[in-house]
Short mmCIF file of C-alpha atoms and ligand atoms in Angstrom, two decimals:
data_model
loop_
_atom_site.label_atom_id
_atom_site.label_comp_id
_atom_site.label_asym_id
_atom_site.label_seq_id
_atom_site.Cartn_x
_atom_site.Cartn_y
_atom_site.Cartn_z
CA MET A 1 8.51 15.57 -35.73
CA ARG A 2 7.93 16.28 -32.04
CA ALA A 3 8.84 13.67 -29.46
CA VAL A 4 9.15 13.28 -25.68
CA VAL A 5 12.80 12.41 -25.21
CA PHE A 6 14.62 10.97 -22.20
CA GLU A 7 17.89 12.88 -22.59
CA ASN A 8 19.91 12.11 -19.45
CA TYR A 9 19.75 10.00 -16.29
CA GLY A 10 18.08 11.91 -13.48
CA GLU A 11 16.55 14.52 -15.83
CA PHE A 12 12.89 15.21 -16.54
CA PRO A 13 12.20 14.41 -20.25
CA SER A 14 12.05 17.16 -22.85
CA MET A 15 9.85 17.90 -25.86
CA THR A 16 12.28 17.76 -28.79
CA GLU A 17 12.31 17.75 -32.61
CA VAL A 18 13.61 14.41 -33.90
CA ALA A 19 13.79 12.87 -37.38
CA LYS A 20 10.77 10.89 -38.60
CA PRO A 21 11.83 7.20 -38.44
CA GLU A 22 11.89 4.83 -41.42
CA PRO A 23 10.64 1.26 -41.13
CA GLY A 24 13.37 -1.35 -41.52
CA PRO A 25 12.90 -4.87 -42.91
CA GLY A 26 9.94 -6.57 -41.21
CA GLU A 27 8.77 -3.32 -39.59
CA VAL A 28 5.95 -0.88 -40.19
CA LEU A 29 5.75 2.87 -39.73
CA MET A 30 2.97 3.65 -37.25
CA ARG A 31 1.25 7.01 -36.89
CA VAL A 32 0.81 7.04 -33.14
CA ALA A 33 -2.72 7.54 -31.81
CA GLY A 34 -2.06 6.99 -28.11
CA ALA A 35 1.04 6.49 -25.97
CA GLY A 36 0.50 5.65 -22.29
CA ALA A 37 2.66 7.19 -19.58
CA CYS A 38 3.78 4.33 -17.31
CA HIS A 39 5.20 4.69 -13.82
CA SER A 40 8.27 2.77 -15.04
CA ASP A 41 9.18 5.83 -17.13
CA ILE A 42 9.65 7.71 -13.86
CA SER A 43 12.16 5.07 -12.72
CA ILE A 44 13.89 5.42 -16.12
CA TYR A 45 14.43 9.17 -15.90
CA ARG A 46 14.36 9.80 -12.14
CA VAL A 47 15.77 6.76 -10.34
CA PHE A 48 18.04 4.63 -12.53
CA GLU A 49 21.71 5.35 -13.09
CA GLU A 50 24.02 4.00 -15.78
CA GLY A 51 24.56 0.28 -15.24
CA ASP A 52 21.58 -0.27 -12.90
CA PRO A 53 19.46 -3.32 -13.70
CA GLY A 54 16.62 -2.07 -15.93
CA ALA A 55 18.44 1.16 -16.87
CA GLN A 56 18.43 1.96 -20.58
CA ARG A 57 20.99 4.34 -22.01
CA PRO A 58 19.63 7.76 -23.13
CA PRO A 59 18.73 9.41 -25.37
CA PHE A 60 15.58 7.80 -26.71
CA VAL A 61 11.92 8.61 -27.23
CA LEU A 62 9.77 7.44 -24.29
CA GLY A 63 6.50 5.51 -24.64
CA HIS A 64 6.38 1.70 -24.35
CA GLU A 65 2.57 1.39 -24.38
CA ASN A 66 1.30 2.37 -27.81
CA ALA A 67 -1.42 2.08 -30.41
CA GLY A 68 -1.93 3.80 -33.74
CA TRP A 69 -2.54 3.51 -37.46
CA VAL A 70 -0.17 1.73 -39.84
CA GLU A 71 1.05 4.24 -42.39
CA GLU A 72 3.72 2.41 -44.35
CA LEU A 73 5.06 -1.14 -44.68
CA GLY A 74 8.81 -1.77 -44.53
CA PRO A 75 10.57 -4.29 -46.80
CA GLY A 76 9.23 -7.83 -46.53
CA VAL A 77 6.08 -7.02 -44.52
CA SER A 78 3.00 -9.02 -45.53
CA GLU A 79 0.27 -7.07 -47.24
CA ARG A 80 -2.12 -8.67 -44.79
CA VAL A 81 -1.12 -5.77 -42.54
CA GLN A 82 -3.69 -3.15 -43.40
CA ILE A 83 -2.45 0.33 -44.23
CA GLY A 84 -4.62 2.79 -42.29
CA GLY A 85 -5.77 0.06 -39.89
CA ALA A 86 -5.70 0.58 -36.11
CA TYR A 87 -3.30 -1.68 -34.22
CA LEU A 88 -1.94 -2.13 -30.72
CA ALA A 89 1.86 -2.49 -30.56
CA TYR A 90 3.51 -5.15 -28.37
CA GLY A 91 6.50 -3.44 -26.73
CA PRO A 92 9.29 -5.86 -25.75
CA ILE A 93 11.87 -6.67 -28.41
CA GLY A 94 13.95 -9.83 -28.18
CA CYS A 95 16.42 -11.50 -30.53
CA LEU A 96 13.52 -13.20 -32.40
CA HIS A 97 15.48 -16.43 -32.78
CA CYS A 98 15.69 -18.08 -29.35
CA ARG A 99 13.00 -20.47 -28.08
CA GLN A 100 11.38 -17.77 -25.93
CA CYS A 101 11.17 -15.23 -28.77
CA VAL A 102 9.85 -17.82 -31.21
CA ALA A 103 7.04 -18.49 -28.71
CA GLY A 104 6.34 -14.72 -28.52
CA VAL A 105 7.82 -14.38 -25.03
CA GLU A 106 10.24 -11.62 -25.98
CA THR A 107 10.36 -10.42 -22.36
CA TYR A 108 12.41 -13.49 -21.48
CA CYS A 109 14.62 -13.55 -24.57
CA GLU A 110 17.56 -15.86 -23.90
CA ASN A 111 19.89 -13.38 -25.60
CA ALA A 112 18.58 -10.27 -23.83
CA SER A 113 21.97 -9.38 -22.37
CA THR A 114 23.42 -9.02 -25.88
CA LEU A 115 20.68 -6.73 -27.23
CA PRO A 116 20.94 -2.93 -27.48
CA TYR A 117 17.53 -2.26 -25.89
CA LEU A 118 14.65 -3.91 -24.01
CA ALA A 119 11.65 -2.58 -25.87
CA VAL A 120 10.17 0.33 -27.77
CA GLY A 121 10.36 3.27 -25.37
CA LEU A 122 12.93 1.38 -23.27
CA GLY A 123 16.22 1.98 -25.03
CA ARG A 124 14.73 2.02 -28.54
CA ASP A 125 12.59 4.98 -29.67
CA GLY A 126 9.02 4.62 -28.41
CA GLY A 127 5.58 6.05 -29.07
CA MET A 128 5.65 9.49 -27.44
CA ALA A 129 6.14 10.92 -30.93
CA GLU A 130 4.12 11.47 -34.06
CA TYR A 131 5.59 8.30 -35.61
CA MET A 132 7.33 5.14 -34.45
CA THR A 133 8.49 1.92 -36.06
CA VAL A 134 7.07 -1.41 -34.91
CA PRO A 135 8.06 -4.99 -35.89
CA ALA A 136 5.09 -6.21 -37.94
CA HIS A 137 4.63 -9.38 -35.85
CA HIS A 138 4.00 -7.11 -32.82
CA LEU A 139 0.83 -5.64 -34.30
CA ILE A 140 -2.50 -6.73 -32.86
CA PRO A 141 -5.52 -5.55 -34.85
CA LEU A 142 -7.94 -3.34 -32.95
CA GLY A 143 -10.69 -3.32 -35.56
CA ASP A 144 -13.18 -0.58 -34.73
CA ALA A 145 -11.80 0.02 -31.22
CA ASP A 146 -10.45 3.50 -30.47
CA PRO A 147 -6.63 3.19 -30.41
CA VAL A 148 -6.31 6.00 -27.84
CA ALA A 149 -8.54 4.20 -25.34
CA ALA A 150 -6.85 0.87 -26.13
CA ALA A 151 -3.21 2.03 -25.81
CA PRO A 152 -2.94 1.11 -22.07
CA LEU A 153 -3.63 -2.53 -22.94
CA ALA A 154 -0.04 -2.88 -24.20
CA ASP A 155 1.43 -2.60 -20.69
CA ALA A 156 -1.13 -1.63 -18.01
CA GLY A 157 -3.30 -4.45 -19.42
CA LEU A 158 -0.69 -7.03 -20.44
CA THR A 159 1.44 -6.90 -17.27
CA PRO A 160 -1.36 -7.70 -14.79
CA TYR A 161 -2.82 -10.19 -17.30
CA HIS A 162 0.41 -12.19 -17.36
CA ALA A 163 0.71 -12.03 -13.55
CA VAL A 164 -2.89 -13.17 -13.04
CA LYS A 165 -2.68 -15.90 -15.67
CA GLU A 166 0.44 -17.36 -14.06
CA SER A 167 -1.39 -17.24 -10.70
CA LEU A 168 -4.56 -19.04 -11.86
CA PRO A 169 -3.71 -22.41 -10.28
CA TYR A 170 -3.68 -20.67 -6.88
CA LEU A 171 -7.04 -19.01 -7.51
CA ALA A 172 -8.94 -21.92 -9.03
CA GLY A 173 -11.62 -23.32 -6.72
CA GLY A 174 -14.07 -21.89 -4.23
CA GLY A 175 -13.17 -19.72 -1.25
CA ARG A 176 -10.06 -18.18 -2.79
CA TYR A 177 -8.75 -14.67 -2.11
CA ALA A 178 -6.58 -12.33 -4.16
CA LEU A 179 -5.00 -9.11 -2.91
CA ALA A 180 -4.12 -6.18 -5.20
CA ILE A 181 -1.90 -3.46 -3.73
CA GLY A 182 -1.62 -0.20 -5.72
CA LEU A 183 -4.63 0.62 -7.90
CA GLY A 184 -3.14 2.94 -10.53
CA GLY A 185 -2.64 2.19 -14.23
CA LEU A 186 -1.81 -1.51 -13.73
CA GLY A 187 -3.62 -2.31 -10.49
CA ARG A 188 -7.02 -1.07 -11.60
CA ILE A 189 -6.93 -3.25 -14.71
CA GLY A 190 -5.51 -6.06 -12.56
CA VAL A 191 -8.69 -6.02 -10.47
CA GLN A 192 -10.84 -6.18 -13.62
CA ILE A 193 -8.86 -9.16 -14.93
CA LEU A 194 -9.09 -10.98 -11.57
CA LYS A 195 -12.86 -10.46 -11.55
CA ALA A 196 -13.22 -11.71 -15.13
CA LEU A 197 -10.91 -14.74 -14.94
CA THR A 198 -11.36 -16.04 -11.38
CA GLY A 199 -14.07 -16.54 -8.80
CA ALA A 200 -11.78 -15.28 -6.07
CA THR A 201 -12.77 -12.52 -3.67
CA VAL A 202 -10.62 -9.58 -4.70
CA ILE A 203 -9.30 -7.43 -1.86
CA ALA A 204 -7.77 -4.17 -3.06
CA THR A 205 -5.86 -1.39 -1.37
CA ASP A 206 -4.33 1.97 -2.27
CA VAL A 207 -3.37 5.07 -0.32
CA LYS A 208 -5.77 7.07 -2.52
CA GLU A 209 -9.45 6.94 -1.67
CA GLU A 210 -10.61 7.58 -5.23
CA ALA A 211 -8.48 4.67 -6.47
CA ARG A 212 -10.14 2.41 -3.90
CA ALA A 213 -13.58 3.67 -4.95
CA ARG A 214 -12.87 2.78 -8.58
CA ALA A 215 -11.77 -0.72 -7.60
CA GLU A 216 -14.95 -1.13 -5.55
CA ALA A 217 -16.98 -0.16 -8.60
CA ASP A 218 -15.19 -2.99 -10.40
CA GLY A 219 -16.22 -5.48 -7.72
CA ALA A 220 -13.32 -5.46 -5.25
CA VAL A 221 -13.60 -5.27 -1.47
CA THR A 222 -11.28 -2.49 -0.36
CA VAL A 223 -9.14 -1.81 2.67
CA ASP A 224 -7.44 1.50 3.31
CA ALA A 225 -3.73 1.81 3.99
CA GLY A 226 -4.03 2.36 7.77
CA GLU A 227 -2.02 0.77 10.61
CA ASP A 228 -4.13 -2.37 11.06
CA GLN A 229 -4.29 -3.02 7.29
CA VAL A 230 -2.93 -6.58 7.44
CA GLU A 231 -5.29 -7.51 10.29
CA ARG A 232 -8.27 -6.29 8.26
CA ILE A 233 -7.13 -8.15 5.15
CA ARG A 234 -6.79 -11.34 7.22
CA GLU A 235 -10.22 -10.80 8.77
CA LEU A 236 -11.76 -10.64 5.30
CA THR A 237 -10.26 -14.07 4.57
CA GLY A 238 -11.53 -15.58 7.83
CA GLY A 239 -7.99 -15.38 9.21
CA ARG A 240 -6.41 -17.65 6.58
CA GLY A 241 -4.73 -15.01 4.43
CA VAL A 242 -4.79 -14.49 0.66
CA ASP A 243 -3.94 -17.15 -1.91
CA VAL A 244 -2.23 -14.62 -4.19
CA ALA A 245 -0.99 -11.10 -3.46
CA PHE A 246 -0.13 -8.81 -6.36
CA ASP A 247 2.12 -5.95 -5.32
CA PHE A 248 1.70 -3.30 -8.02
CA VAL A 249 3.93 -0.86 -6.11
CA GLY A 250 6.94 -2.87 -4.93
CA ALA A 251 8.02 -0.57 -2.09
CA LYS A 252 9.29 -1.99 1.19
CA PRO A 253 5.99 -1.36 3.07
CA THR A 254 3.79 -2.78 0.28
CA LEU A 255 5.93 -5.90 -0.02
CA ALA A 256 5.74 -6.27 3.77
CA THR A 257 1.94 -6.00 3.60
CA ALA A 258 1.77 -8.55 0.78
CA MET A 259 3.95 -11.08 2.62
CA ALA A 260 2.19 -10.60 5.97
CA SER A 261 -1.19 -11.17 4.28
CA MET A 262 -0.29 -14.48 2.63
CA ALA A 263 -2.03 -17.76 3.30
CA GLN A 264 0.25 -20.73 3.80
CA GLY A 265 1.28 -22.04 0.38
CA GLY A 266 0.14 -18.94 -1.51
CA ARG A 267 1.85 -16.96 -4.24
CA CYS A 268 3.26 -13.46 -3.67
CA ASN A 269 3.60 -11.84 -7.09
CA LEU A 270 5.77 -8.73 -7.19
CA VAL A 271 5.04 -6.45 -10.17
CA GLY A 272 6.02 -2.95 -9.02
CA ILE A 273 9.63 -1.92 -9.46
CA ALA A 274 9.95 0.55 -6.57
CA GLY A 275 12.90 -1.50 -5.32
CA GLY A 276 11.62 -2.43 -1.85
CA THR A 277 13.24 -5.44 -0.20
CA HIS A 278 11.87 -7.99 2.25
CA GLU A 279 13.57 -10.15 4.83
CA PHE A 280 13.29 -13.86 4.13
CA SER A 281 14.14 -16.50 6.67
CA PHE A 282 12.49 -19.58 8.13
CA PHE A 283 10.28 -17.86 10.72
CA THR A 284 9.62 -14.49 9.02
CA ASN A 285 7.19 -15.70 6.34
CA PRO A 286 4.15 -17.98 6.07
CA TYR A 287 5.24 -21.55 5.30
CA GLU A 288 5.57 -22.61 1.68
CA THR A 289 4.72 -19.20 0.29
CA TYR A 290 5.96 -18.98 -3.24
CA VAL A 291 7.50 -15.57 -4.00
CA THR A 292 7.94 -14.47 -7.60
CA ASN A 293 8.29 -11.45 -9.85
CA THR A 294 6.67 -11.16 -13.28
CA TYR A 295 7.82 -8.95 -16.11
CA TRP A 296 5.32 -7.67 -18.73
CA GLY A 297 3.88 -10.47 -20.94
CA SER A 298 3.97 -12.26 -24.28
CA VAL A 299 2.64 -11.56 -27.77
CA PRO A 300 -0.04 -14.32 -27.56
CA GLU A 301 -1.13 -12.98 -24.15
CA LEU A 302 -1.55 -9.50 -25.66
CA TRP A 303 -3.95 -10.97 -28.26
CA GLU A 304 -5.93 -12.40 -25.33
CA VAL A 305 -5.91 -9.00 -23.57
CA VAL A 306 -7.35 -7.41 -26.71
CA ASP A 307 -10.05 -10.13 -26.79
CA MET A 308 -10.95 -9.29 -23.18
CA TYR A 309 -11.08 -5.59 -24.06
CA LYS A 310 -13.37 -6.23 -27.03
CA ALA A 311 -15.59 -8.33 -24.73
CA GLY A 312 -15.86 -5.42 -22.26
CA GLN A 313 -14.00 -7.34 -19.52
CA ILE A 314 -11.10 -4.86 -19.43
CA ARG A 315 -12.12 -1.20 -19.30
CA PRO A 316 -9.07 1.09 -19.06
CA GLU A 317 -9.85 4.51 -17.66
CA VAL A 318 -7.94 6.98 -19.78
CA GLU A 319 -7.00 10.59 -19.09
CA ARG A 320 -6.19 12.09 -22.52
CA PHE A 321 -3.39 14.61 -23.10
CA ALA A 322 -2.70 16.49 -26.33
CA MET A 323 0.94 16.34 -27.50
CA ASP A 324 1.38 19.93 -26.28
CA ASP A 325 0.64 18.67 -22.75
CA ALA A 326 2.72 15.46 -22.84
CA LEU A 327 5.19 16.71 -20.22
CA GLU A 328 2.26 17.73 -18.03
CA ALA A 329 1.10 14.08 -18.16
CA TYR A 330 4.42 13.02 -16.63
CA ARG A 331 4.30 15.81 -14.05
CA LYS A 332 0.84 14.66 -12.97
CA LEU A 333 1.88 11.00 -12.92
CA GLU A 334 4.81 11.78 -10.65
CA ALA A 335 2.57 13.86 -8.37
CA GLY A 336 0.09 10.96 -8.09
CA GLU A 337 -2.59 13.11 -9.76
CA VAL A 338 -3.48 10.83 -12.68
CA SER A 339 -6.73 8.96 -12.45
CA GLY A 340 -6.39 5.64 -14.33
CA ARG A 341 -3.87 5.96 -17.16
CA ALA A 342 -2.48 9.11 -18.79
CA VAL A 343 -2.43 8.69 -22.58
CA VAL A 344 -0.67 11.19 -24.84
CA MET A 345 -2.13 11.74 -28.33
CA PRO A 346 0.70 12.77 -30.68
CA ASN A 347 -1.70 13.08 -33.64
CA PRO A 348 -5.23 14.36 -33.90
CA SER A 349 -7.36 11.43 -35.18
P1 NAD B 1 0.71 4.32 -11.13
O1 NAD B 1 1.48 5.49 -10.70
O2 NAD B 1 -0.31 4.45 -12.20
O3 NAD B 1 -0.05 3.65 -9.87
C1 NAD B 1 0.58 3.40 -8.66
C2 NAD B 1 -0.53 3.32 -7.60
O4 NAD B 1 0.03 2.84 -6.38
C3 NAD B 1 -1.17 4.67 -7.29
O5 NAD B 1 -2.58 4.55 -7.33
C4 NAD B 1 -0.66 4.99 -5.89
O6 NAD B 1 -1.58 5.75 -5.13
C5 NAD B 1 -0.47 3.60 -5.31
N1 NAD B 1 0.49 3.54 -4.21
C6 NAD B 1 1.70 4.14 -4.12
N2 NAD B 1 2.27 3.84 -2.93
C7 NAD B 1 1.41 3.04 -2.27
C8 NAD B 1 1.45 2.40 -1.00
N3 NAD B 1 2.47 2.54 -0.17
N4 NAD B 1 0.37 1.64 -0.64
C9 NAD B 1 -0.69 1.50 -1.46
N5 NAD B 1 -0.78 2.09 -2.68
C10 NAD B 1 0.26 2.85 -3.06
O7 NAD B 1 1.77 3.19 -11.52
P2 NAD B 1 1.66 2.04 -12.65
O8 NAD B 1 2.02 2.61 -13.97
O9 NAD B 1 0.40 1.29 -12.44
O10 NAD B 1 2.90 1.10 -12.25
C11 NAD B 1 2.89 0.37 -11.03
C12 NAD B 1 4.26 -0.23 -10.79
O11 NAD B 1 4.48 -1.30 -11.72
C13 NAD B 1 5.43 0.72 -11.01
O12 NAD B 1 6.46 0.39 -10.08
C14 NAD B 1 5.87 0.41 -12.41
O13 NAD B 1 7.19 0.82 -12.67
C15 NAD B 1 5.71 -1.08 -12.40
N6 NAD B 1 5.59 -1.77 -13.69
C16 NAD B 1 6.08 -3.04 -13.72
C17 NAD B 1 5.95 -3.78 -14.88
C18 NAD B 1 6.45 -5.19 -14.91
O14 NAD B 1 6.59 -5.73 -16.00
N7 NAD B 1 6.68 -5.83 -13.78
C19 NAD B 1 5.35 -3.21 -16.01
C20 NAD B 1 4.85 -1.92 -15.93
C21 NAD B 1 4.96 -1.20 -14.75
ZN1 ZN B 2 5.49 0.09 -18.29
#
C-alpha cells in the first residue's frame, strides 16, 4: 500500500510502498479516510535531529491525526466495535498500565521514556497510508459524521481543547480576556472552543490576514502583527492585559507578545513547538503570571471534542488532498499556504 514516509532526519517525506499492517492483540485495522497534516510533522522531518526532545527515529509513516473505517478486529477486541463504522483515532500511545494511562492521559504516561514511540505517526506508523492499526480503546465513534472532515479533531481539536479546559478557572467570570496567537490548524479551532466554553472576549492574532478574517467570523476580535501589537491588545482589555494567552506558534516573538500581554496573575499557555525562549526574572514579567506548556490531550477529552463537533461548536475547515497529492499538502503547509487544515484522503470513500 502507498504511504507518506518520514525516511531521514532533515529530509522531506517520500511516497513509498509499504506492507499493509496487521492488527495485534487489542488493536483494529483501520481503512484511513482522512489524515491531517500537522505543523509538528514539519518539526519532525525538517528541524529535529537524533536525540532532540520530541524527535522520533525514522523511518515511519507520518499522520498522527486520523479517522477512518474499522475493517478488521485484532485478537481480543470487543465485537462492540463496529466493522465498517466510522471512528476517530486518539493518537498518543502510553504504557497502558500506569495511573496516567489508566485514566486515558497517555500523553503523560509515567513510563514514556521506556517506550519505543510517542504516538501513531510519531515513531509508530501513522495514518498517511491506506491502512493503519489503532488500539481499540482509542476509537471514538463518529456515527454519521464524515471522517474526512472530522480527522482534524484528533489533534487540531484535542490540543486546544485540553489547553482551554485547563485554563477555565482563569476565564470563569465576567470581564475576562483570552488571547490566541497563530490561527492555523490549532488556533482557529482554539478560538471556536474558547467561544463555546467561556464568556471571555477572545482576542486573536496571526500574520495572515485571511486567518484573522476567519477568526473574526468565529467571533474573535483581531489584532494584526504590527509593531504596536501588544499596546493594542492591552487597549482592548482596558489596559489590564489578558487572563490567558495561548501561543499556538511558540516562536521567540510570539512568546514575547504573549508574556507582554498578560494580566497580573494570568496564565500563559505555550502550545506551539517552534522552540522560542523567553527571559524570566523578577522584573521582566507581570507578577504572579503562571507559565505552562500543554501537550495534546486525553482519551476522555477527545470524546468531549467529538461531542462539541456533533453539536456544531467545533467546525474544522478542511482542505482535502487526494493521496496522489499528499506531498503537495506538506509543501503547502510549509509554505504557509494551507487554509485551515490539510487532510489527506488515502482511500476514496
Ligand atoms: P499551522 O501551520 O496550521 O498554523 C500556524 C499559524 O501560525 C499560521 O496561521 C501562521 O500564519 C501563524 N504564524 C506563524 N508565525 C506567526 C507569528 N510570528 N505571529 C503570528 N502568527 C504566526 O500550524 P498548526 O498545525 O496549527 O500547529 C501550531 C503549532 O502547534 C506548531 O508549532 C505545532 O508543531 C504545534 N503543536 C503542538 C501540539 C502540542 O501538543 N502542544 C500539538 C500539535 C501541534
Ligand atoms: Zn500534531
